[in-house]
Short mmCIF file of C-alpha atoms in Angstrom, two decimals:
data_model
loop_
_atom_site.label_atom_id
_atom_site.label_comp_id
_atom_site.label_asym_id
_atom_site.label_seq_id
_atom_site.Cartn_x
_atom_site.Cartn_y
_atom_site.Cartn_z
CA MET A 1 -16.90 30.09 -12.06
CA ASP A 2 -17.68 26.56 -12.30
CA ARG A 3 -16.78 23.93 -8.63
CA ARG A 4 -13.36 23.55 -9.43
CA THR A 5 -12.56 27.21 -9.59
CA LEU A 6 -15.16 27.85 -6.33
CA LEU A 7 -14.07 25.59 -4.37
CA THR A 8 -9.90 25.95 -4.22
CA THR A 9 -11.11 29.86 -3.35
CA VAL A 10 -12.76 28.76 -0.43
CA LEU A 11 -10.06 26.81 0.41
CA ALA A 12 -7.70 29.67 0.05
CA SER A 13 -9.77 31.32 2.44
CA GLY A 14 -9.46 30.37 5.12
CA GLY A 15 -11.37 33.02 7.27
CA VAL A 16 -14.17 31.23 7.11
CA LEU A 17 -13.19 28.46 8.50
CA SER A 18 -12.81 27.55 11.30
CA LEU A 19 -11.13 24.63 13.41
CA ALA A 20 -11.85 21.18 15.59
CA ALA A 21 -10.07 18.96 18.29
CA CYS A 22 -7.68 22.34 19.32
CA GLY A 23 -7.41 24.77 22.45
CA ALA A 24 -8.46 27.90 21.72
CA GLY A 25 -6.24 30.02 19.75
CA GLU A 26 -4.61 27.65 18.76
CA ASP A 27 -4.71 25.86 14.44
CA PRO A 28 -3.33 22.87 14.60
CA LEU A 29 -2.08 24.04 11.08
CA ALA A 30 -0.36 26.24 11.27
CA ALA A 31 3.45 25.83 11.50
CA ASP A 32 5.62 28.92 11.40
CA PRO A 33 3.82 32.38 12.71
CA GLY A 34 3.02 33.59 9.58
CA GLY A 35 0.74 30.37 8.79
CA GLU A 36 2.01 29.91 5.79
CA GLY A 37 2.24 25.37 5.57
CA THR A 38 5.25 23.84 6.58
CA ALA A 39 9.24 23.83 5.86
CA THR A 40 9.39 20.98 6.83
CA SER A 41 10.83 18.34 4.35
CA ALA A 42 8.85 15.13 5.38
CA LEU A 43 5.69 14.50 4.00
CA VAL A 44 3.24 15.57 6.64
CA VAL A 45 -0.01 12.80 7.06
CA GLY A 46 -2.64 14.51 8.49
CA SER A 47 -6.18 12.40 9.68
CA ALA A 48 -9.88 14.29 10.89
CA ASN A 49 -10.98 14.04 13.94
CA PHE A 50 -11.84 10.59 14.59
CA PRO A 51 -10.91 7.75 15.63
CA GLU A 52 -11.34 5.81 11.83
CA ASN A 53 -9.24 8.72 10.74
CA GLU A 54 -6.70 8.63 13.00
CA LEU A 55 -5.87 5.30 13.12
CA LEU A 56 -5.84 5.89 9.10
CA ALA A 57 -3.69 8.08 9.92
CA GLU A 58 -1.09 7.12 11.60
CA MET A 59 -1.22 3.89 9.08
CA TYR A 60 -0.12 5.11 6.03
CA ALA A 61 3.24 7.67 8.75
CA GLN A 62 4.11 4.20 9.25
CA VAL A 63 3.38 2.54 6.22
CA LEU A 64 5.67 5.03 4.56
CA GLU A 65 8.78 5.45 7.38
CA ALA A 66 9.47 1.51 6.96
CA ALA A 67 9.72 2.16 3.11
CA GLY A 68 12.27 4.74 3.99
CA THR A 69 10.47 8.47 3.88
CA GLU A 70 10.87 10.94 6.70
CA VAL A 71 7.17 11.68 7.92
CA GLU A 72 5.67 14.13 10.49
CA ARG A 73 2.31 13.27 11.83
CA ASN A 74 -1.01 16.90 12.49
CA PHE A 75 -3.91 14.20 13.54
CA GLY A 76 -6.90 15.95 14.92
CA ILE A 77 -7.50 18.54 12.03
CA GLY A 78 -10.71 19.01 11.80
CA SER A 79 -13.68 18.32 8.96
CA ARG A 80 -13.42 18.36 5.04
CA GLU A 81 -12.96 21.35 5.18
CA VAL A 82 -10.80 22.10 7.18
CA TYR A 83 -8.82 19.66 5.82
CA LEU A 84 -8.86 20.26 2.30
CA ARG A 85 -7.93 23.25 3.22
CA ALA A 86 -4.36 22.34 4.39
CA LEU A 87 -4.06 19.99 1.56
CA GLN A 88 -3.32 23.27 -0.45
CA ASP A 89 -1.50 25.86 0.47
CA GLY A 90 1.49 22.47 2.62
CA SER A 91 0.34 22.44 5.83
CA ILE A 92 -0.36 18.97 5.60
CA ASP A 93 0.39 16.70 2.53
CA LEU A 94 -1.77 13.05 2.73
CA ILE A 95 -4.25 12.41 4.69
CA PRO A 96 -6.96 8.94 4.51
CA GLU A 97 -10.47 9.86 2.99
CA TYR A 98 -13.31 7.82 1.88
CA ASN A 99 -14.22 8.49 -2.05
CA GLY A 100 -18.02 8.54 -1.95
CA ALA A 101 -17.25 12.15 0.47
CA LEU A 102 -14.94 13.51 -1.03
CA LEU A 103 -16.59 12.72 -4.35
CA ALA A 104 -19.35 14.89 -3.43
CA ALA A 105 -17.37 17.94 -1.63
CA VAL A 106 -15.76 18.33 -4.91
CA SER A 107 -18.94 17.77 -7.83
CA ASP A 108 -19.59 20.23 -9.74
CA GLY A 109 -23.94 20.04 -9.95
CA GLY A 110 -23.24 16.66 -7.34
CA VAL A 111 -22.82 13.32 -8.07
CA PRO A 112 -24.00 11.95 -11.60
CA GLU A 113 -26.72 9.59 -11.57
CA ASP A 114 -24.32 7.19 -12.60
CA VAL A 115 -21.65 6.91 -10.22
CA SER A 116 -22.21 4.36 -7.30
CA THR A 117 -20.09 1.65 -7.80
CA PRO A 118 -16.17 2.21 -5.81
CA GLU A 119 -14.71 2.63 -9.65
CA GLU A 120 -17.48 4.52 -10.84
CA VAL A 121 -16.80 6.31 -7.71
CA HIS A 122 -12.88 7.08 -7.63
CA GLU A 123 -12.86 7.18 -11.61
CA ALA A 124 -15.61 10.19 -10.76
CA LEU A 125 -13.03 11.14 -8.70
CA GLU A 126 -10.21 11.48 -10.17
CA GLN A 127 -11.22 12.71 -12.72
CA ALA A 128 -13.29 15.92 -10.40
CA LEU A 129 -10.12 17.35 -7.73
CA PRO A 130 -8.92 20.54 -7.98
CA ASP A 131 -5.77 21.12 -9.64
CA GLY A 132 -3.14 20.04 -7.55
CA LEU A 133 -4.35 16.90 -5.02
CA THR A 134 -5.18 13.80 -6.95
CA VAL A 135 -5.36 10.30 -4.56
CA LEU A 136 -3.64 6.64 -5.14
CA GLU A 137 -5.30 3.63 -5.20
CA GLN A 138 -8.60 2.95 -3.46
CA SER A 139 -9.25 -0.37 -0.33
CA GLU A 140 -11.47 -2.40 -0.54
CA ALA A 141 -12.27 -1.56 3.03
CA GLN A 142 -15.25 0.63 3.48
CA ASN A 143 -16.71 2.87 6.14
CA LYS A 144 -20.28 4.48 5.37
CA ASP A 145 -22.63 7.17 6.79
CA SER A 146 -25.67 5.68 8.75
CA LEU A 147 -28.68 6.73 9.72
CA THR A 148 -28.68 4.34 13.04
CA VAL A 149 -31.17 3.83 15.81
CA THR A 150 -31.81 1.73 18.80
CA ARG A 151 -33.27 -1.54 18.72
CA ALA A 152 -36.51 -0.59 20.96
CA THR A 153 -36.85 2.54 18.10
CA ALA A 154 -36.58 0.27 15.09
CA GLU A 155 -39.73 -2.26 16.37
CA GLN A 156 -41.11 1.49 17.91
CA TYR A 157 -41.79 3.35 14.36
CA GLY A 158 -41.22 -0.41 12.53
CA LEU A 159 -38.29 1.21 11.39
CA THR A 160 -35.57 -0.94 9.11
CA SER A 161 -34.68 1.25 6.02
CA ILE A 162 -34.63 5.30 5.70
CA ALA A 163 -36.96 6.01 3.95
CA ASP A 164 -39.69 4.53 6.79
CA LEU A 165 -38.62 8.00 8.60
CA ALA A 166 -40.07 9.86 6.54
CA PRO A 167 -43.78 9.61 8.13
CA VAL A 168 -42.59 9.64 11.95
CA ALA A 169 -39.18 11.99 11.90
CA GLY A 170 -41.56 15.15 12.59
CA GLN A 171 -41.29 13.03 16.67
CA LEU A 172 -37.70 12.15 16.32
CA VAL A 173 -33.99 13.82 16.96
CA ALA A 174 -31.43 12.84 14.91
CA GLY A 175 -27.33 13.80 16.04
CA GLY A 176 -24.52 13.50 14.73
CA ALA A 177 -20.98 15.62 13.42
CA PRO A 178 -21.76 19.35 13.08
CA GLU A 179 -20.86 19.34 9.62
CA PHE A 180 -23.93 15.95 8.59
CA ALA A 181 -26.87 18.93 8.35
CA GLU A 182 -25.31 21.54 6.05
CA ARG A 183 -24.31 18.71 3.78
CA TYR A 184 -26.06 16.48 0.80
CA GLN A 185 -25.18 13.22 1.90
CA GLY A 186 -26.82 14.27 5.17
CA LEU A 187 -30.21 16.68 5.98
CA VAL A 188 -30.32 17.76 3.18
CA GLY A 189 -29.96 15.02 1.68
CA LEU A 190 -32.23 12.93 3.38
CA GLU A 191 -34.95 16.17 2.32
CA GLU A 192 -34.68 16.11 -0.52
CA VAL A 193 -34.41 13.05 -1.47
CA TYR A 194 -36.06 10.61 1.77
CA GLY A 195 -38.58 13.92 2.65
CA VAL A 196 -37.26 13.43 6.17
CA GLU A 197 -37.56 15.72 8.48
CA PHE A 198 -36.57 15.69 11.80
CA ALA A 199 -38.20 17.54 14.52
CA GLU A 200 -34.72 18.44 15.68
CA TYR A 201 -30.61 18.21 15.39
CA ARG A 202 -28.26 17.53 17.84
CA SER A 203 -24.42 19.03 17.09
CA LEU A 204 -22.43 16.39 18.94
CA ASP A 205 -19.31 14.66 16.78
CA VAL A 206 -18.26 12.64 14.56
CA GLY A 207 -19.04 8.90 14.54
CA GLY A 208 -17.83 9.86 18.19
CA PRO A 209 -18.96 8.99 22.28
CA LEU A 210 -21.09 11.69 22.55
CA THR A 211 -23.66 10.57 19.78
CA VAL A 212 -23.33 7.46 20.53
CA GLN A 213 -24.01 8.18 24.12
CA ALA A 214 -26.60 10.34 23.10
CA LEU A 215 -28.81 7.69 21.36
CA LEU A 216 -28.60 5.38 24.32
CA ASP A 217 -29.43 7.17 26.87
CA GLY A 218 -33.04 8.69 24.28
CA ASP A 219 -31.67 12.38 24.05
CA VAL A 220 -31.90 12.14 20.03
CA GLN A 221 -33.67 9.26 18.23
CA VAL A 222 -31.71 8.84 15.42
CA ALA A 223 -27.46 9.70 14.74
CA ASN A 224 -25.17 9.24 11.81
CA LEU A 225 -22.74 7.15 13.19
CA PHE A 226 -19.87 5.15 10.15
CA THR A 227 -20.52 1.45 8.84
CA THR A 228 -18.03 0.22 10.95
CA ASP A 229 -18.23 1.52 14.57
CA SER A 230 -17.51 -1.18 16.71
CA SER A 231 -20.53 0.22 19.14
CA ILE A 232 -23.35 -1.03 16.44
CA GLU A 233 -22.56 -4.29 16.98
CA THR A 234 -21.38 -3.92 20.95
CA ASN A 235 -25.14 -2.19 21.60
CA ASP A 236 -27.10 -3.89 19.27
CA LEU A 237 -28.10 -0.61 17.12
CA VAL A 238 -29.49 -1.11 14.00
CA VAL A 239 -28.77 0.58 11.33
CA LEU A 240 -31.30 1.69 8.71
CA GLU A 241 -31.02 0.58 5.18
CA ASP A 242 -30.41 2.88 2.22
CA PRO A 243 -32.36 1.84 -0.84
CA GLN A 244 -31.68 5.22 -2.03
CA ASP A 245 -28.03 4.93 -2.65
CA LEU A 246 -27.72 8.55 -0.68
CA PHE A 247 -24.95 7.97 1.36
CA LEU A 248 -22.20 6.39 -2.17
CA ALA A 249 -19.73 3.89 -1.74
CA GLU A 250 -16.85 5.52 0.38
CA ASN A 251 -13.71 3.63 -0.30
CA VAL A 252 -10.49 4.65 1.99
CA VAL A 253 -8.77 6.05 -0.42
CA PRO A 254 -4.77 8.55 0.32
CA LEU A 255 -5.41 11.77 -1.05
CA ILE A 256 -2.67 13.66 -1.38
CA ASN A 257 -0.44 16.56 -2.14
CA ALA A 258 -0.14 15.83 -6.26
CA ALA A 259 3.45 17.89 -6.03
CA ARG A 260 4.68 15.59 -2.55
CA SER A 261 4.11 12.13 -4.23
CA ASN A 262 6.56 10.08 -6.13
CA ALA A 263 7.53 6.34 -6.98
CA GLN A 264 8.13 5.19 -3.30
CA ILE A 265 5.31 7.38 -1.39
CA ALA A 266 2.54 6.19 -4.37
CA ALA A 267 4.09 2.23 -4.36
CA ALA A 268 4.14 1.66 -0.27
CA LEU A 269 0.46 3.13 -0.05
CA ASN A 270 -0.31 1.03 -2.86
CA ALA A 271 0.49 -2.16 -1.58
CA PHE A 272 -0.87 -1.50 2.21
CA SER A 273 -4.22 -0.63 0.75
CA GLU A 274 -4.25 -3.85 -1.16
CA THR A 275 -4.32 -4.98 2.56
CA LEU A 276 -7.05 -3.59 4.10
CA THR A 277 -10.88 -5.12 3.82
CA THR A 278 -13.82 -3.44 5.85
CA GLU A 279 -13.69 -6.74 8.38
CA LYS A 280 -10.07 -5.67 9.03
CA LEU A 281 -11.23 -2.21 9.78
CA THR A 282 -13.69 -3.02 11.33
CA GLU A 283 -11.44 -5.64 14.02
CA TYR A 284 -8.84 -3.01 14.54
CA LEU A 285 -10.66 0.11 15.54
CA ALA A 286 -12.40 -1.66 17.72
CA ARG A 287 -9.23 -1.84 19.27
CA VAL A 288 -9.46 1.76 19.46
CA GLN A 289 -12.07 2.75 20.52
CA VAL A 290 -13.53 -0.54 23.46
CA GLY A 291 -10.37 -1.98 23.57
CA ARG A 292 -8.20 1.41 24.68
CA GLU A 293 -5.20 0.43 22.67
CA PRO A 294 -3.14 3.28 21.97
CA VAL A 295 -3.58 4.25 18.09
CA ALA A 296 0.38 3.93 17.37
CA ASP A 297 0.65 0.78 18.56
CA VAL A 298 -2.53 -0.48 17.81
CA ALA A 299 -1.81 0.61 13.81
CA ARG A 300 2.04 -1.68 14.74
CA ALA A 301 0.03 -4.39 15.59
CA TYR A 302 -1.95 -4.69 11.71
CA LEU A 303 0.65 -3.47 9.90
CA GLN A 304 3.05 -6.28 11.65
CA ALA A 305 -0.39 -9.01 10.93
CA ASN A 306 -0.18 -7.67 7.03
CA PRO A 307 2.51 -7.26 6.11
CA VAL A 308 3.01 -4.40 3.51
CA GLU A 309 5.22 -5.28 0.11
CA PRO A 310 5.63 -2.56 -2.85
CA ALA A 311 5.69 -3.58 -5.75
CA ALA A 312 9.34 -3.10 -7.21
CA SER A 313 9.22 0.51 -9.67
#
């Protein structure tokens, strides 16, 4: 069985996956008691369960509404494994993704060695996606996984790159997203590519406040954070370089159920992606994470400052 067939089989079996960011017994993907996806004609925009992805999803939703598309929101779903299943069973129709991480998740035998640039990753991703899913044009904005340490830890152990961790990782505790422990772009690849094995890994949250606080408190010495996280600058944290490119290009890209896409939707989202840069994403994400502004307000402010003008179809 090839990777695409295997992935389709796994994603179709909801029993092996658990949902994050929902109360006991609740399933945010269930649209009816039978759990057979949505019966609405509206386009259902989903998000993963971390602030940046929710902000991007809200931006997508507002862009589409302005273009005349009826939208429903289903945010905070959980990990990639969960929302890929949701896309395939029709529980959601669209979600913001990151091209490198998505490629790693769906590629048979791992990402090809000659794939590293945003363009190469995007082309490979189009070929590797399971049937029924497609990506639109990617933005310039990137948000990569990182291993990040405090300035004090960097100075104590002489850390500037992930490679520097190899001789000292056995003395250190790492922490971050639960799924980071199982992914190749995580502990698996860190051991294989860099020879890094930590004394312990603590499952906290996905690039969120629990991970940051654990790092600042010294409960973990190495954190899996996203490179657009405003806490990196505000707390003078050090992002370790990745000389072996374990963490691939991670351009923001709309991932959509192909059956729900059309020219109007594609034109609107492609035009939005043209406006988005890493600097802009970092700036507006800080308004959510640091300024505590509502996601909908921040998305609206971004779109007012960066008007979206879809090309004529």
